[in-house]
Tab-separated table of C-alpha atoms in Angstrom:
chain	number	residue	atom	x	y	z
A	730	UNK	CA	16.854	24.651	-2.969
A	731	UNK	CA	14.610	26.616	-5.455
A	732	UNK	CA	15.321	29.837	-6.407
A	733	UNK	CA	12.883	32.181	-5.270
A	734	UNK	CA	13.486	34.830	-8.037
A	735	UNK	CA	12.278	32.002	-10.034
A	736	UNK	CA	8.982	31.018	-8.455
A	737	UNK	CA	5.598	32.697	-9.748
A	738	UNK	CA	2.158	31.829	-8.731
A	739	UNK	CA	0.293	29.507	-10.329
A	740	UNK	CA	-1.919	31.562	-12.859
A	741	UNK	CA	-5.200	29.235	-12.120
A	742	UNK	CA	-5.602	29.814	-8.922
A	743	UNK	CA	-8.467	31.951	-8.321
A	744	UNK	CA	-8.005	35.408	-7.584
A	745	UNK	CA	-7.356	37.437	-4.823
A	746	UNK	CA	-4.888	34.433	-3.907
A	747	UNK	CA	-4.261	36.123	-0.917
A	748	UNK	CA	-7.660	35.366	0.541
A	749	UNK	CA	-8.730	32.362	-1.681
A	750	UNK	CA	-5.625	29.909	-1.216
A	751	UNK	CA	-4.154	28.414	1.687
A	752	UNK	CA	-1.223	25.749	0.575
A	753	UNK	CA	-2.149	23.890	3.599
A	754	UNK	CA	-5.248	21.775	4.260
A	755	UNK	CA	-4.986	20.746	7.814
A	756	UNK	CA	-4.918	24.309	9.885
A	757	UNK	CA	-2.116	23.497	12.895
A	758	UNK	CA	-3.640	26.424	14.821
A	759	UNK	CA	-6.165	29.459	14.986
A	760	UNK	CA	-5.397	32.891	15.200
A	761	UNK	CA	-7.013	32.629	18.890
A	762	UNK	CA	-4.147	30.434	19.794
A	763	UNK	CA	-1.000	31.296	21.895
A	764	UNK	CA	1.799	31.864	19.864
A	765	UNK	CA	4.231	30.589	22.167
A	766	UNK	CA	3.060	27.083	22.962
A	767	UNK	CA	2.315	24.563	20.685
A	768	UNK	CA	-1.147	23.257	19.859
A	769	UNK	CA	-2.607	19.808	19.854
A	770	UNK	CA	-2.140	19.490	16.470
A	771	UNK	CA	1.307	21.293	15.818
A	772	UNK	CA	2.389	18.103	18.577
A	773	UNK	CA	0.672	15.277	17.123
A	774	UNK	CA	2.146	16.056	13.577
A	775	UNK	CA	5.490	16.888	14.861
A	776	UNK	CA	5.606	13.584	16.118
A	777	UNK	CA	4.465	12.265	13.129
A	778	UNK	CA	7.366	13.698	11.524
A	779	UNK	CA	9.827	12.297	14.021
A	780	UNK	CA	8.411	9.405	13.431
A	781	UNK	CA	9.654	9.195	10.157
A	782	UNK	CA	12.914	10.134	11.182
A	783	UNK	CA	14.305	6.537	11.779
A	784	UNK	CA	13.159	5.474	7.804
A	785	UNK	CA	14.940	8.204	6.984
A	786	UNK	CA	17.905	7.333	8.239
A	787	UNK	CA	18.084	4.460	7.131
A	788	UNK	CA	17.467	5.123	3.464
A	789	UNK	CA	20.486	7.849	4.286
A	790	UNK	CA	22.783	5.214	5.796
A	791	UNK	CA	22.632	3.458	2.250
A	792	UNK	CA	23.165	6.033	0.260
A	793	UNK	CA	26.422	5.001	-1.763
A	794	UNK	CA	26.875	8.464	-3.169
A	795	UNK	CA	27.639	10.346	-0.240
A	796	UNK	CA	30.956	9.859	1.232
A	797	UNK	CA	30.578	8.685	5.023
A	798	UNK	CA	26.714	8.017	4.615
A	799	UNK	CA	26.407	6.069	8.199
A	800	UNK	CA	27.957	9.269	9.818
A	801	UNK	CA	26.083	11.713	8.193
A	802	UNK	CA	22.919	10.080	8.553
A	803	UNK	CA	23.021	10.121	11.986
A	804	UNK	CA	24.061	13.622	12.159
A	805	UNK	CA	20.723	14.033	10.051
A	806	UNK	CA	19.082	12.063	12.400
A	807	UNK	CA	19.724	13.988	15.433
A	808	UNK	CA	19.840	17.510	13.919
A	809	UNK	CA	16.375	17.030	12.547
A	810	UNK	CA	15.059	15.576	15.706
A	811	UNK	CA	16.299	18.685	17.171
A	812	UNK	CA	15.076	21.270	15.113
A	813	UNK	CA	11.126	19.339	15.817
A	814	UNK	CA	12.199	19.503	19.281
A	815	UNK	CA	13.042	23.162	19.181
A	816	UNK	CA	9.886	23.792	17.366
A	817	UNK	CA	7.478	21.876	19.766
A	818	UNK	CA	8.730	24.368	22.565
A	819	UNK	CA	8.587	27.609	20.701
A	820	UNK	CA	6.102	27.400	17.594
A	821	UNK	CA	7.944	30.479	15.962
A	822	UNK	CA	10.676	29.297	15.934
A	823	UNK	CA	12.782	28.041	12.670
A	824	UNK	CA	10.659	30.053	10.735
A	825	UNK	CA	6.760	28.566	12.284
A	826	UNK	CA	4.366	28.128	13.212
A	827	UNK	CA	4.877	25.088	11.390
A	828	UNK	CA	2.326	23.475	8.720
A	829	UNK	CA	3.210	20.488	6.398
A	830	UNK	CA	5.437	23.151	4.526
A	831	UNK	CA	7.573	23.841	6.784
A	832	UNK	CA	8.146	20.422	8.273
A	833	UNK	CA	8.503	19.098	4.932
A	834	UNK	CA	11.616	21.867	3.792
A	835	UNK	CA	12.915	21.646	7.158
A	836	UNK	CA	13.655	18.102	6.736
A	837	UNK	CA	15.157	18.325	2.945
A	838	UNK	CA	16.978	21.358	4.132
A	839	UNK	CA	18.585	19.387	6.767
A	840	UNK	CA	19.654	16.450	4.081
A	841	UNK	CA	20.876	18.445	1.479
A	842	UNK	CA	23.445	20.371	4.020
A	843	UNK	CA	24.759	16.951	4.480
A	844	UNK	CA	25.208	15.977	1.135
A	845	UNK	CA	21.874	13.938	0.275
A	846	UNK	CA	19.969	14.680	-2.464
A	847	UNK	CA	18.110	11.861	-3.410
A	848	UNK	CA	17.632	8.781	-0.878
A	849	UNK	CA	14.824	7.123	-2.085
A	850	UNK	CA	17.145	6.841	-5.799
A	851	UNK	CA	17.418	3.212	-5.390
A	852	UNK	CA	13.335	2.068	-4.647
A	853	UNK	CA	12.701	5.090	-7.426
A	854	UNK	CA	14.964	2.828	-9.639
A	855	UNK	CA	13.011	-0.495	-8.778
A	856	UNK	CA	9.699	0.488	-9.129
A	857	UNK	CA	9.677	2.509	-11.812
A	858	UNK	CA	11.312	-0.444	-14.062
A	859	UNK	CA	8.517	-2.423	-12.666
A	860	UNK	CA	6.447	0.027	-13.685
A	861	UNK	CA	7.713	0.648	-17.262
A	862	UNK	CA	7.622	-3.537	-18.143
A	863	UNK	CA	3.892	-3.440	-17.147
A	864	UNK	CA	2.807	-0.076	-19.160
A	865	UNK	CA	1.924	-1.595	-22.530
A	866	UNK	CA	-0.187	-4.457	-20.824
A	867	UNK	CA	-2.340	-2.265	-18.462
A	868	UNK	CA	-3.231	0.213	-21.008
A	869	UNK	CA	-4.018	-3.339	-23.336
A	870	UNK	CA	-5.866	-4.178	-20.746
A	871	UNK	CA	-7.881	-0.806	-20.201
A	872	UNK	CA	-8.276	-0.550	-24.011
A	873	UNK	CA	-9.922	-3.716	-24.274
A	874	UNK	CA	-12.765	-2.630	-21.795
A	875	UNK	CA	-16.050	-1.497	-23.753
A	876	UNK	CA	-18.139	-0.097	-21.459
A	877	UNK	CA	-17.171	3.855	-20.565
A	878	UNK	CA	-17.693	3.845	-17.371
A	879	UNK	CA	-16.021	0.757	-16.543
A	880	UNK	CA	-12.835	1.661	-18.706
A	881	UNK	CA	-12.946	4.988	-16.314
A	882	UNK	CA	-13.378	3.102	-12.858
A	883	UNK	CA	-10.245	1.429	-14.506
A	884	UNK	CA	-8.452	4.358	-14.465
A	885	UNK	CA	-9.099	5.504	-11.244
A	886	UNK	CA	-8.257	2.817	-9.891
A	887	UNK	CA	-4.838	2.522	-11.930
A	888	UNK	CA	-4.071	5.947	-10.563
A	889	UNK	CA	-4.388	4.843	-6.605
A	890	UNK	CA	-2.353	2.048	-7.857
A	891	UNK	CA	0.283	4.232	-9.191
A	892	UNK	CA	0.747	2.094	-12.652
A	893	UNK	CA	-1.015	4.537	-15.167
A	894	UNK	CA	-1.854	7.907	-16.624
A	895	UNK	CA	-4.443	8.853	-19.024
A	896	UNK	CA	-2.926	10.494	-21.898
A	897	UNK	CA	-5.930	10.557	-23.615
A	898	UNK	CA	-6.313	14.873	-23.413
A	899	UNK	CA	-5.166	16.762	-26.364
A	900	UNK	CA	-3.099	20.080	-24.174
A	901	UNK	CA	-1.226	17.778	-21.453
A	902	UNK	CA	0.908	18.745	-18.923
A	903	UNK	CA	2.698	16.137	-17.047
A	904	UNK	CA	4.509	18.192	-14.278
A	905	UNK	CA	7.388	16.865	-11.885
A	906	UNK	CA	9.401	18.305	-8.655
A	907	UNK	CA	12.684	19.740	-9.573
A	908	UNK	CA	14.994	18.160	-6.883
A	909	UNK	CA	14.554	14.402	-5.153
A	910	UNK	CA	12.172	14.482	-1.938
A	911	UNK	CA	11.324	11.318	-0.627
A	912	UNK	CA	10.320	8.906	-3.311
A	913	UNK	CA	8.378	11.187	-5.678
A	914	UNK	CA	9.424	11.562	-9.340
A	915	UNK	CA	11.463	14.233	-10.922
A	916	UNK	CA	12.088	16.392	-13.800
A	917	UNK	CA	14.670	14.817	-15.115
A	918	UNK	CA	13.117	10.818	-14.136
A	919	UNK	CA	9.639	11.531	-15.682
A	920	UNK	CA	11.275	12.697	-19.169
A	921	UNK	CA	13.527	9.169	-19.186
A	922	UNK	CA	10.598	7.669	-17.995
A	923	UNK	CA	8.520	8.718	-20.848
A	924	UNK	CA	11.183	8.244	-23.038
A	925	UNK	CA	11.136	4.300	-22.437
A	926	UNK	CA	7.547	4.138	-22.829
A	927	UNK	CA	7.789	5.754	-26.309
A	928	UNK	CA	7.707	3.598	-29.469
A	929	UNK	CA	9.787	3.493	-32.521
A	930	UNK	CA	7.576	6.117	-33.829
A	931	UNK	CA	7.718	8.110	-30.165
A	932	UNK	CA	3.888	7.172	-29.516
A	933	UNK	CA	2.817	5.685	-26.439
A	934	UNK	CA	1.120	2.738	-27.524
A	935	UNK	CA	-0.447	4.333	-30.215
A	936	UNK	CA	-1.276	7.191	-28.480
A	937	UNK	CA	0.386	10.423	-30.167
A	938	UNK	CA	2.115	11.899	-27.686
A	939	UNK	CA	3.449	15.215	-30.246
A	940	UNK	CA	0.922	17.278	-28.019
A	941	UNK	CA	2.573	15.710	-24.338
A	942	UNK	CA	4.748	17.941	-22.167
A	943	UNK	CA	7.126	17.230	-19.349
A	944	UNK	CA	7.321	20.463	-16.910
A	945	UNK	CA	9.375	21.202	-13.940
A	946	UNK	CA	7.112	22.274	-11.309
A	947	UNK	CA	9.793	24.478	-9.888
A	948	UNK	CA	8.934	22.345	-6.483
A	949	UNK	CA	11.248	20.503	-4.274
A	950	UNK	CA	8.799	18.887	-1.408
A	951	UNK	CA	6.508	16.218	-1.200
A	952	UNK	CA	3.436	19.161	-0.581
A	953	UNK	CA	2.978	22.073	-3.003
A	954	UNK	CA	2.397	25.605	-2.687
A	955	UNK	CA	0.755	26.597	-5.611
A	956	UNK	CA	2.040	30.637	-5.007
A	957	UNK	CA	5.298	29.511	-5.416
A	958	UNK	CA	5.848	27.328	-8.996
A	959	UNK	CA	7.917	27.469	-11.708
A	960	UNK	CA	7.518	29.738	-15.075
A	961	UNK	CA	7.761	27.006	-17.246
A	962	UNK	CA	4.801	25.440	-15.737
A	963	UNK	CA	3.149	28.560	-15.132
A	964	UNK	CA	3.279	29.229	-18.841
A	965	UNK	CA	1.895	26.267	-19.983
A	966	UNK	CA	-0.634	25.799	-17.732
A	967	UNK	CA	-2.525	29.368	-18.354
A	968	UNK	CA	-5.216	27.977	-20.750
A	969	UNK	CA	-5.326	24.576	-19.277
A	970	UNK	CA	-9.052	22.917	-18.944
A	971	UNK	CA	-8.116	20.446	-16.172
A	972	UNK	CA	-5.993	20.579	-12.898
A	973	UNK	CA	-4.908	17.283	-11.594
A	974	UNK	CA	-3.051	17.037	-8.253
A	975	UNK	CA	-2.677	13.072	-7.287
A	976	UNK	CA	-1.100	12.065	-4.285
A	977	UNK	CA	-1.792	12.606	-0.778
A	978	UNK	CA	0.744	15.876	-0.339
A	979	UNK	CA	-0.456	17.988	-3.246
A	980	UNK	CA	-3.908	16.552	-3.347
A	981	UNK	CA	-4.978	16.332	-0.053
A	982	UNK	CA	-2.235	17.432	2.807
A	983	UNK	CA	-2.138	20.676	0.483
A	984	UNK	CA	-4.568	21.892	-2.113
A	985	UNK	CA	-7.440	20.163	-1.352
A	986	UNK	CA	-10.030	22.724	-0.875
A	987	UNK	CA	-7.892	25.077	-3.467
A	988	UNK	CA	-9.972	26.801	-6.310
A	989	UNK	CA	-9.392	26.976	-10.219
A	990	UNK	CA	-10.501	28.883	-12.598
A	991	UNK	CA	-10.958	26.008	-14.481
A	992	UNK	CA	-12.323	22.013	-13.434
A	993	UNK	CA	-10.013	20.438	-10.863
A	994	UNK	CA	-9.136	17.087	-9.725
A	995	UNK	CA	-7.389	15.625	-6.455
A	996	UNK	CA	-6.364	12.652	-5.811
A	997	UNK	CA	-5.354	10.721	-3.270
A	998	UNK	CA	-4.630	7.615	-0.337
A	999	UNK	CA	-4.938	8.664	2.921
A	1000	UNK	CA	-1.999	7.381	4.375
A	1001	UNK	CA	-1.897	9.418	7.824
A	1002	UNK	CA	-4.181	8.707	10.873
A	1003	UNK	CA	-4.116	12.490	11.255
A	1004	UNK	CA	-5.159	12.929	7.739
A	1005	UNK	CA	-8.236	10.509	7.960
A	1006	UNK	CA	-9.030	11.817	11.681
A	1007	UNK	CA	-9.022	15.335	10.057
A	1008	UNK	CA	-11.240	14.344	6.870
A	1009	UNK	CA	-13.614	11.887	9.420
A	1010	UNK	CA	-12.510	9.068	7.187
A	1011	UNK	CA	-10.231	6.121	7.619
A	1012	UNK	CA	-6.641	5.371	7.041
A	1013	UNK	CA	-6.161	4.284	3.037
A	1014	UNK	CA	-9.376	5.536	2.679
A	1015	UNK	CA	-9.109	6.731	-1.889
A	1016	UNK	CA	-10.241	10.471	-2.249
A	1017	UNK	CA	-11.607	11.659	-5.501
A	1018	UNK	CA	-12.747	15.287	-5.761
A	1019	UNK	CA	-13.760	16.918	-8.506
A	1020	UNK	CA	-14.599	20.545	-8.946
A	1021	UNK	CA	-16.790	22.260	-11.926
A	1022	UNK	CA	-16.033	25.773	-13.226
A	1023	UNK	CA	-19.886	27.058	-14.301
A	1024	UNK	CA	-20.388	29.467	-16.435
């Protein structure tokens, strides 16, 4: 798990954080709320989460690097299922009233104490040398588009589709979870991933890349709390321009309503019927929200 002598907030955030931020997008409950039974929406997205329980196990069960991985995964299995159990009785307890958060760590906690740290390694593996082959021919393709505002409806839509970034910034900041959750990229992934993409000359198809960074984000979960992130990235982030959060956990479960003091942009696919019933959209529906600094 992180180290929490090691966590700072992140200096963009506008200030007082205290009352300007809230991690969390979707509020679980109101203050008005008894804190002793669980709300309509604490139930709907515990089930959501034990839900997922059964893909998670699975991924577990396969998991070569852990010694006994059938065994263990059904030990995650049913302790996790417990622990949602336990909190749909008594909000408080295991640290609630839950949010995404807290669902989130729970369930990481709960695979890490038996041994798994990265379950999703193998699909990670697949799809990011699928990826890699078809880098040089999307941004050909991209290039090769004239009109501006074309080339950036391109773009957006290569970020929904996962297969591109635009490196096209001087001061970038590509930043990546420090431990495996789910199937999102790490630390140490995103710098070998790089690397690969990098030319004899280390450019990424022609693009200089002596002015790209690779940061740990300090972060372990799916969702990010911006109060807690690393000092790396905290560093060299403090004159940034541009915040970009893509995905639908740090762009829209968390963070979407967040302010900067400089432009932001989230990104995301809604990919929860909770999440679109919450926004008044639909499932998959793309979000794209951008936020000026003035003045």
């Amino acid at each position: 798990m992180e180290s929490d002598s090691a966590m700072v907030a992140f200096p963009l955030l506008t200030t007082p954080i205290e009352s300007n931020y809230r991690a969390c997008t979707i509020p679980y409950r109101f203050p008005s709320d008894n804190p002793r039974k669980a709300t309509p929406t604490e139930i709907a997205w515990i089930d959501l989460f034990r839900n997922s329980i059964p893909s998670f196990k699975k991924r577990a069960e396969s998991d070569t690097t852990v010694v006994d991985a059938p065994t263990k995964a059904e030990k995650f299995a049913q302790r996790y299922a417990d622990i949602l159990d336990d909190i749909k009785k008594d909000p408080e307890s295991h640290g609630g009233p839950p949010d995404c958060t807290l669902l989130c760590r729970l369930r990481e906690q709960v695979l890490r104490e038996l041994g798994f740290r990265d379950i999703f390694k193998k699909v990670k593996d697949e799809e990011n040398t699928k990826a890699i082959s078809l880098f040089p021919e999307v941004v050909r393709l991209n290039d090769d588009i004239e009109d501006g505002g074309k080339r950036l409806e391109n773009l957006v839509r290569g970020i929904f589709a996962g297969n591109i970034f635009d490196l096209g910034s001087a001061q970038v900041v590509l930043a990546a979870n420090d431990l495996p959750s789910i199937n999102d990229v790490t630390y140490p992934e995103l710098i070998e991933i790089i690397s690969k993409l990098k030319d004899e000359s280390g450019k990424l198809i022609g693009v200089d890349t002596s002015n790209l960074l690779i940061a740990n984000s300090g972060n372990d979960l799916p969702v990010i709390d911006l109060t807690r992130v690393s000092q790396e990235l905290a560093y060299l982030a403090s004159d940034a321009d541009l915040v970009i959060l893509e995905g639908m956990g740090r762009g829209i479960e968390t963070n979407l309503y967040a302010q900067f003091k400089c432009d932001s942009l989230k990104i995301g696919m809604v990919k929860h019927p909770e999440v679109a019933q919450f926004l008044g959209g639909r499932l998959y529906d793309c979000v794209f929200k951008y936020n000026e600094v003035l003045g």
